[in-house]
Amino acid sequence: MPSKTSMTVGDRRHQLRDYLRTRRARLTPEDVGMAAGGRRRTPGLRREEVAVLAGVGVSWYTWLEQGRDINVSPEVLDAIGRALRLDGPERAHLYLLAGLNPPRDHEPPAAAVTPELRALIDGWMPRPAMLRDRHWNLLAVNDAARTVFGYGDTDHNCLISFFTNAMYRTMYVHWSAVAPEVVAAFRADAAEYLGDPGFDRVVEDLGAVSPEFVDLWARHDVGRHVQSLKAIRHPEAGDMVFDKSTLTVADHPEWRLDLYTPRPDTGTEERMARLMEPRP
């Protein structure tokens, strides 16, 4: 999908013209509940029919499809998207071609973790791996992450566990130094989905039990996610250091896959292997 900076204004207008023409050409009046109205020279809806369905003027829609320099609001683009039966990616493409940022859905439809993704997470064993959604809710955690980081059955959100899981906090060597960065990264994620009640619920739930979080949240610091080191002092295995890599899931771009790799020359891999050995 093109970005707003990867095309000139002229390029966008040219592509917008072709895009709108091809989108209405694939629809018939019957598809949108309109009478056919006799024979047609070209397939698809007419411009005036799209204008009626979207509730805009025929001349204005014609100018839009011609790529003229006119003002376009998100509300009008949404109406045109509905008239042309655009799905999510198609609607986002329409926004980009019109020179606007695509809106983000506040509540994405619930989706199950696929067997292939679960196999990837389990296949990362004996190294820790976990999958989380945009609100940092844990969608899948492998056994290594539970054993090494101390996640239990009651842990359902990374941020909440960071502040409330006593075993996790005790093991995290640089917890106090990292806490402000973690909260700043969560605020940055929340800022991408302004008005999303899912972030508000996490903040409310955590704020009710953690004064430390309340103080950090009140700073309004915003930070980026970075590739990072994670050092822990496990009560059984001792000191372990991991490189953390965060990947975006292609078909669910709001999901993040966190993969942990033992830091070379720290003895982490050997300690982790002993920790993960089956118990009698």
mmCIF file of C-alpha atoms in Angstrom:
data_model
loop_
_atom_site.group_PDB
_atom_site.id
_atom_site.type_symbol
_atom_site.label_atom_id
_atom_site.label_comp_id
_atom_site.label_asym_id
_atom_site.label_seq_id
_atom_site.Cartn_x
_atom_site.Cartn_y
_atom_site.Cartn_z
ATOM 1 C CA MET A 1 0.000 0.000 0.000
ATOM 2 C CA PRO A 2 1.522 3.381 -0.939
ATOM 3 C CA SER A 3 2.295 5.923 1.762
ATOM 4 C CA LYS A 4 1.455 9.590 1.643
ATOM 5 C CA THR A 5 5.134 10.410 1.164
ATOM 6 C CA SER A 6 5.940 7.827 -1.496
ATOM 7 C CA MET A 7 3.851 9.484 -4.234
ATOM 8 C CA THR A 8 3.566 13.023 -5.541
ATOM 9 C CA VAL A 9 0.211 14.794 -5.422
ATOM 10 C CA GLY A 10 -0.136 14.249 -9.150
ATOM 11 C CA ASP A 11 0.545 10.537 -8.795
ATOM 12 C CA ARG A 12 -2.105 10.228 -6.087
ATOM 13 C CA ARG A 13 -4.724 12.023 -8.139
ATOM 14 C CA HIS A 14 -3.964 9.894 -11.183
ATOM 15 C CA GLN A 15 -4.237 6.685 -9.170
ATOM 16 C CA LEU A 16 -7.340 7.921 -7.335
ATOM 17 C CA ARG A 17 -9.062 8.482 -10.697
ATOM 18 C CA ASP A 18 -8.282 4.967 -11.892
ATOM 19 C CA TYR A 19 -9.080 3.426 -8.516
ATOM 20 C CA LEU A 20 -12.554 4.951 -8.272
ATOM 21 C CA ARG A 21 -13.343 4.016 -11.863
ATOM 22 C CA THR A 22 -12.374 0.379 -11.375
ATOM 23 C CA ARG A 23 -14.236 0.122 -8.041
ATOM 24 C CA ARG A 24 -17.543 1.280 -9.520
ATOM 25 C CA ALA A 25 -16.985 -0.768 -12.697
ATOM 26 C CA ARG A 26 -17.068 -3.987 -10.683
ATOM 27 C CA LEU A 27 -20.515 -3.239 -9.218
ATOM 28 C CA THR A 28 -23.910 -3.524 -10.855
ATOM 29 C CA PRO A 29 -27.042 -1.586 -9.872
ATOM 30 C CA GLU A 30 -28.487 -4.837 -8.556
ATOM 31 C CA ASP A 31 -25.479 -5.188 -6.236
ATOM 32 C CA VAL A 32 -26.420 -1.968 -4.459
ATOM 33 C CA GLY A 33 -30.203 -2.321 -4.610
ATOM 34 C CA MET A 34 -30.850 0.007 -7.574
ATOM 35 C CA ALA A 35 -32.815 -0.558 -10.749
ATOM 36 C CA ALA A 36 -30.719 -1.402 -13.799
ATOM 37 C CA GLY A 37 -32.272 1.335 -15.934
ATOM 38 C CA GLY A 38 -31.894 -0.197 -19.381
ATOM 39 C CA ARG A 39 -28.826 -1.006 -21.465
ATOM 40 C CA ARG A 40 -25.443 0.438 -20.493
ATOM 41 C CA ARG A 41 -22.520 1.312 -22.693
ATOM 42 C CA THR A 42 -20.001 0.372 -20.023
ATOM 43 C CA PRO A 43 -20.224 -2.098 -17.140
ATOM 44 C CA GLY A 44 -20.700 -1.046 -13.569
ATOM 45 C CA LEU A 45 -22.320 1.861 -11.796
ATOM 46 C CA ARG A 46 -22.579 5.318 -13.288
ATOM 47 C CA ARG A 47 -20.986 8.281 -11.548
ATOM 48 C CA GLU A 48 -24.366 9.765 -10.712
ATOM 49 C CA GLU A 49 -25.407 6.494 -9.085
ATOM 50 C CA VAL A 50 -22.355 6.472 -6.853
ATOM 51 C CA ALA A 51 -23.046 10.114 -5.965
ATOM 52 C CA VAL A 52 -26.614 9.283 -4.970
ATOM 53 C CA LEU A 53 -25.528 6.321 -2.870
ATOM 54 C CA ALA A 54 -22.861 8.410 -1.124
ATOM 55 C CA GLY A 55 -25.103 11.444 -0.650
ATOM 56 C CA VAL A 56 -22.810 13.858 -2.507
ATOM 57 C CA GLY A 57 -23.300 16.070 -5.533
ATOM 58 C CA VAL A 58 -22.806 14.534 -8.955
ATOM 59 C CA SER A 59 -20.490 17.337 -10.087
ATOM 60 C CA TRP A 60 -18.409 17.038 -6.905
ATOM 61 C CA TYR A 61 -18.020 13.278 -7.287
ATOM 62 C CA THR A 62 -17.125 13.721 -10.963
ATOM 63 C CA TRP A 63 -14.395 16.178 -9.986
ATOM 64 C CA LEU A 64 -13.105 13.733 -7.377
ATOM 65 C CA GLU A 65 -12.941 10.915 -9.890
ATOM 66 C CA GLN A 66 -11.233 13.205 -12.366
ATOM 67 C CA GLY A 67 -8.511 13.855 -9.801
ATOM 68 C CA ARG A 68 -9.211 17.551 -9.433
ATOM 69 C CA ASP A 69 -7.854 19.584 -6.511
ATOM 70 C CA ILE A 70 -10.871 19.590 -4.184
ATOM 71 C CA ASN A 71 -11.261 19.274 -0.436
ATOM 72 C CA VAL A 72 -12.250 15.828 0.816
ATOM 73 C CA SER A 73 -13.377 15.043 4.353
ATOM 74 C CA PRO A 74 -13.103 11.671 6.122
ATOM 75 C CA GLU A 75 -16.887 11.542 6.416
ATOM 76 C CA VAL A 76 -17.352 11.881 2.661
ATOM 77 C CA LEU A 77 -14.688 9.282 1.950
ATOM 78 C CA ASP A 78 -16.441 6.886 4.314
ATOM 79 C CA ALA A 79 -19.707 7.470 2.461
ATOM 80 C CA ILE A 80 -18.032 6.809 -0.902
ATOM 81 C CA GLY A 81 -16.386 3.704 0.524
ATOM 82 C CA ARG A 82 -19.757 2.374 1.659
ATOM 83 C CA ALA A 83 -21.311 3.189 -1.713
ATOM 84 C CA LEU A 84 -18.550 1.284 -3.519
ATOM 85 C CA ARG A 85 -18.646 -1.609 -1.026
ATOM 86 C CA LEU A 86 -14.983 -1.194 -0.077
ATOM 87 C CA ASP A 87 -13.536 -3.468 2.570
ATOM 88 C CA GLY A 88 -10.999 -2.386 5.211
ATOM 89 C CA PRO A 89 -7.806 -2.438 3.109
ATOM 90 C CA GLU A 90 -9.617 -0.923 0.122
ATOM 91 C CA ARG A 91 -10.989 1.904 2.271
ATOM 92 C CA ALA A 92 -7.509 2.591 3.711
ATOM 93 C CA HIS A 93 -6.141 2.741 0.149
ATOM 94 C CA LEU A 94 -8.843 5.257 -0.780
ATOM 95 C CA TYR A 95 -7.825 7.486 2.123
ATOM 96 C CA LEU A 96 -4.161 7.387 1.154
ATOM 97 C CA LEU A 97 -4.891 8.248 -2.465
ATOM 98 C CA ALA A 98 -7.019 11.175 -1.260
ATOM 99 C CA GLY A 99 -4.083 12.402 0.846
ATOM 100 C CA LEU A 100 -5.558 11.557 4.265
ATOM 101 C CA ASN A 101 -4.516 9.202 7.040
ATOM 102 C CA PRO A 102 -6.690 6.074 7.112
ATOM 103 C CA PRO A 103 -8.819 5.786 10.261
ATOM 104 C CA ARG A 104 -8.057 2.981 12.688
ATOM 105 C CA ASP A 105 -10.770 0.696 13.947
ATOM 106 C CA HIS A 106 -11.272 1.106 17.699
ATOM 107 C CA GLU A 107 -12.459 -2.417 18.289
ATOM 108 C CA PRO A 108 -11.060 -4.892 15.755
ATOM 109 C CA PRO A 109 -13.107 -8.027 15.238
ATOM 110 C CA ALA A 110 -12.078 -10.840 17.532
ATOM 111 C CA ALA A 111 -9.785 -13.275 15.778
ATOM 112 C CA ALA A 112 -8.483 -16.606 16.900
ATOM 113 C CA VAL A 113 -4.791 -17.355 16.946
ATOM 114 C CA THR A 114 -4.195 -19.647 13.986
ATOM 115 C CA PRO A 115 -2.667 -23.106 14.425
ATOM 116 C CA GLU A 116 0.279 -21.975 12.301
ATOM 117 C CA LEU A 117 0.989 -19.031 14.595
ATOM 118 C CA ARG A 118 0.662 -21.202 17.681
ATOM 119 C CA ALA A 119 3.066 -23.693 16.111
ATOM 120 C CA LEU A 120 5.579 -20.876 15.565
ATOM 121 C CA ILE A 121 5.326 -19.773 19.195
ATOM 122 C CA ASP A 122 5.632 -23.321 20.514
ATOM 123 C CA GLY A 123 8.384 -24.045 17.996
ATOM 124 C CA TRP A 124 10.483 -21.251 19.497
ATOM 125 C CA MET A 125 10.957 -23.503 22.523
ATOM 126 C CA PRO A 126 13.016 -23.803 24.640
ATOM 127 C CA ARG A 127 13.288 -20.030 24.178
ATOM 128 C CA PRO A 128 10.513 -17.726 25.431
ATOM 129 C CA ALA A 129 7.910 -16.371 22.999
ATOM 130 C CA MET A 130 4.569 -14.634 23.395
ATOM 131 C CA LEU A 131 1.880 -13.007 21.284
ATOM 132 C CA ARG A 132 -0.016 -9.893 22.362
ATOM 133 C CA ASP A 133 -2.679 -7.653 20.859
ATOM 134 C CA ARG A 134 -2.705 -3.872 20.522
ATOM 135 C CA HIS A 135 -3.728 -3.486 24.180
ATOM 136 C CA TRP A 136 -0.856 -5.769 25.259
ATOM 137 C CA ASN A 137 -3.279 -8.538 26.165
ATOM 138 C CA LEU A 138 -1.566 -11.922 26.031
ATOM 139 C CA LEU A 139 -2.985 -14.055 23.225
ATOM 140 C CA ALA A 140 -0.497 -16.925 23.431
ATOM 141 C CA VAL A 141 2.492 -17.716 25.674
ATOM 142 C CA ASN A 142 4.805 -20.698 25.329
ATOM 143 C CA ASP A 143 5.974 -22.796 28.263
ATOM 144 C CA ALA A 144 9.424 -21.223 28.275
ATOM 145 C CA ALA A 145 7.975 -17.742 28.799
ATOM 146 C CA ARG A 146 5.894 -19.048 31.696
ATOM 147 C CA THR A 147 8.820 -20.826 33.317
ATOM 148 C CA VAL A 148 11.549 -18.252 32.686
ATOM 149 C CA PHE A 149 9.555 -15.040 33.265
ATOM 150 C CA GLY A 150 7.108 -16.323 35.846
ATOM 151 C CA TYR A 151 3.864 -15.839 33.938
ATOM 152 C CA GLY A 152 0.959 -17.693 35.544
ATOM 153 C CA ASP A 153 -2.611 -18.560 34.651
ATOM 154 C CA THR A 154 -3.861 -15.227 36.015
ATOM 155 C CA ASP A 155 -1.554 -13.136 33.800
ATOM 156 C CA HIS A 156 -3.550 -11.793 30.871
ATOM 157 C CA ASN A 157 -1.922 -8.451 30.032
ATOM 158 C CA CYS A 158 1.797 -7.646 29.702
ATOM 159 C CA LEU A 159 1.588 -4.177 31.232
ATOM 160 C CA ILE A 160 -0.542 -5.278 34.176
ATOM 161 C CA SER A 161 1.767 -8.226 34.857
ATOM 162 C CA PHE A 162 4.800 -5.937 34.643
ATOM 163 C CA PHE A 163 3.509 -4.000 37.654
ATOM 164 C CA THR A 164 1.539 -6.624 39.600
ATOM 165 C CA ASN A 165 3.240 -10.007 39.131
ATOM 166 C CA ALA A 166 5.492 -10.196 42.212
ATOM 167 C CA MET A 167 7.678 -13.014 40.854
ATOM 168 C CA TYR A 168 8.190 -11.215 37.539
ATOM 169 C CA ARG A 169 9.155 -7.959 39.277
ATOM 170 C CA THR A 170 11.568 -9.665 41.643
ATOM 171 C CA MET A 171 13.397 -11.390 38.816
ATOM 172 C CA TYR A 172 13.609 -8.367 36.484
ATOM 173 C CA VAL A 173 17.088 -6.983 37.224
ATOM 174 C CA HIS A 174 16.493 -3.453 35.898
ATOM 175 C CA TRP A 175 12.778 -3.175 36.669
ATOM 176 C CA SER A 176 12.843 0.353 38.145
ATOM 177 C CA ALA A 177 14.897 1.735 35.273
ATOM 178 C CA VAL A 178 12.767 0.088 32.602
ATOM 179 C CA ALA A 179 9.325 0.895 34.083
ATOM 180 C CA PRO A 180 9.146 4.494 32.736
ATOM 181 C CA GLU A 181 10.105 3.281 29.262
ATOM 182 C CA VAL A 182 7.440 0.563 29.336
ATOM 183 C CA VAL A 183 4.708 3.020 30.322
ATOM 184 C CA ALA A 184 5.874 5.519 27.694
ATOM 185 C CA ALA A 185 5.705 2.824 25.006
ATOM 186 C CA PHE A 186 2.183 1.873 26.072
ATOM 187 C CA ARG A 187 1.090 5.511 25.866
ATOM 188 C CA ALA A 188 2.585 5.724 22.359
ATOM 189 C CA ASP A 189 0.544 2.693 21.306
ATOM 190 C CA ALA A 190 -2.599 4.178 22.851
ATOM 191 C CA ALA A 191 -1.998 7.438 20.971
ATOM 192 C CA GLU A 192 -2.219 5.556 17.677
ATOM 193 C CA TYR A 193 -5.771 4.490 18.566
ATOM 194 C CA LEU A 194 -7.231 7.602 20.195
ATOM 195 C CA GLY A 195 -10.602 6.867 21.735
ATOM 196 C CA ASP A 196 -10.047 3.106 21.837
ATOM 197 C CA PRO A 197 -11.754 1.984 25.069
ATOM 198 C CA GLY A 198 -9.497 -1.072 25.320
ATOM 199 C CA PHE A 199 -6.545 1.107 26.359
ATOM 200 C CA ASP A 200 -8.728 2.977 28.827
ATOM 201 C CA ARG A 201 -9.743 -0.302 30.464
ATOM 202 C CA VAL A 202 -6.114 -1.364 30.948
ATOM 203 C CA VAL A 203 -5.198 2.033 32.423
ATOM 204 C CA GLU A 204 -8.221 1.975 34.735
ATOM 205 C CA ASP A 205 -7.644 -1.595 35.909
ATOM 206 C CA LEU A 206 -3.935 -1.081 36.527
ATOM 207 C CA GLY A 207 -4.395 2.343 38.075
ATOM 208 C CA ALA A 208 -6.716 0.844 40.681
ATOM 209 C CA VAL A 209 -3.987 -1.454 42.038
ATOM 210 C CA SER A 210 -0.640 0.217 41.253
ATOM 211 C CA PRO A 211 0.242 3.692 42.558
ATOM 212 C CA GLU A 212 3.588 3.349 40.764
ATOM 213 C CA PHE A 213 1.822 3.080 37.441
ATOM 214 C CA VAL A 214 -0.426 6.034 38.290
ATOM 215 C CA ASP A 215 2.628 8.214 38.935
ATOM 216 C CA LEU A 216 4.350 7.166 35.718
ATOM 217 C CA TRP A 217 1.179 7.514 33.616
ATOM 218 C CA ALA A 218 0.685 11.040 34.937
ATOM 219 C CA ARG A 219 4.022 12.074 33.389
ATOM 220 C CA HIS A 220 2.544 11.743 29.869
ATOM 221 C CA ASP A 221 5.890 10.519 28.555
ATOM 222 C CA VAL A 222 5.768 8.928 25.098
ATOM 223 C CA GLY A 223 8.423 6.552 23.812
ATOM 224 C CA ARG A 224 9.124 4.073 21.061
ATOM 225 C CA HIS A 225 9.403 0.327 21.194
ATOM 226 C CA VAL A 226 13.018 -0.701 20.765
ATOM 227 C CA GLN A 227 14.892 -3.921 20.292
ATOM 228 C CA SER A 228 16.092 -4.506 23.817
ATOM 229 C CA LEU A 229 17.945 -6.632 26.291
ATOM 230 C CA LYS A 230 16.073 -8.334 29.083
ATOM 231 C CA ALA A 231 18.093 -9.377 32.135
ATOM 232 C CA ILE A 232 16.529 -11.529 34.844
ATOM 233 C CA ARG A 233 17.771 -13.248 37.982
ATOM 234 C CA HIS A 234 15.812 -16.496 38.205
ATOM 235 C CA PRO A 235 15.553 -18.045 41.677
ATOM 236 C CA GLU A 236 16.507 -21.477 40.319
ATOM 237 C CA ALA A 237 18.582 -20.879 37.191
ATOM 238 C CA GLY A 238 20.405 -17.687 38.137
ATOM 239 C CA ASP A 239 21.255 -14.749 35.870
ATOM 240 C CA MET A 240 19.963 -14.876 32.307
ATOM 241 C CA VAL A 241 20.098 -12.261 29.553
ATOM 242 C CA PHE A 242 17.906 -12.235 26.421
ATOM 243 C CA ASP A 243 17.723 -10.222 23.231
ATOM 244 C CA LYS A 244 14.103 -9.300 22.600
ATOM 245 C CA SER A 245 12.822 -8.969 19.029
ATOM 246 C CA THR A 246 9.281 -7.774 18.313
ATOM 247 C CA LEU A 247 7.624 -8.692 15.021
ATOM 248 C CA THR A 248 4.332 -7.587 13.484
ATOM 249 C CA VAL A 249 1.941 -10.315 12.353
ATOM 250 C CA ALA A 250 1.209 -9.659 8.675
ATOM 251 C CA ASP A 251 -2.483 -10.560 8.614
ATOM 252 C CA HIS A 252 -3.095 -8.950 12.029
ATOM 253 C CA PRO A 253 -0.911 -5.805 12.049
ATOM 254 C CA GLU A 254 -2.199 -4.844 15.503
ATOM 255 C CA TRP A 255 -0.648 -8.017 16.973
ATOM 256 C CA ARG A 256 2.959 -8.204 18.179
ATOM 257 C CA LEU A 257 5.079 -11.339 18.427
ATOM 258 C CA ASP A 258 7.847 -11.078 21.048
ATOM 259 C CA LEU A 259 10.723 -13.520 20.582
ATOM 260 C CA TYR A 260 13.517 -13.880 23.134
ATOM 261 C CA THR A 261 16.966 -15.166 22.183
ATOM 262 C CA PRO A 262 19.619 -16.060 24.789
ATOM 263 C CA ARG A 263 22.410 -13.501 24.774
ATOM 264 C CA PRO A 264 25.652 -15.162 23.544
ATOM 265 C CA ASP A 265 28.490 -15.692 26.026
ATOM 266 C CA THR A 266 26.285 -15.181 29.092
ATOM 267 C CA GLY A 267 25.571 -18.822 29.894
ATOM 268 C CA THR A 268 21.864 -18.092 29.453
ATOM 269 C CA GLU A 269 21.228 -20.875 26.982
ATOM 270 C CA GLU A 270 22.732 -23.514 29.270
ATOM 271 C CA ARG A 271 20.876 -22.220 32.352
ATOM 272 C CA MET A 272 17.623 -22.049 30.448
ATOM 273 C CA ALA A 273 18.065 -25.603 29.108
ATOM 274 C CA ARG A 274 18.541 -26.915 32.644
ATOM 275 C CA LEU A 275 15.529 -24.956 33.834
ATOM 276 C CA MET A 276 13.361 -26.403 31.069
ATOM 277 C CA GLU A 277 14.383 -30.027 31.687
ATOM 278 C CA PRO A 278 11.429 -32.286 32.573
ATOM 279 C CA ARG A 279 10.959 -32.644 36.320
ATOM 280 C CA PRO A 280 10.640 -36.153 37.836
#
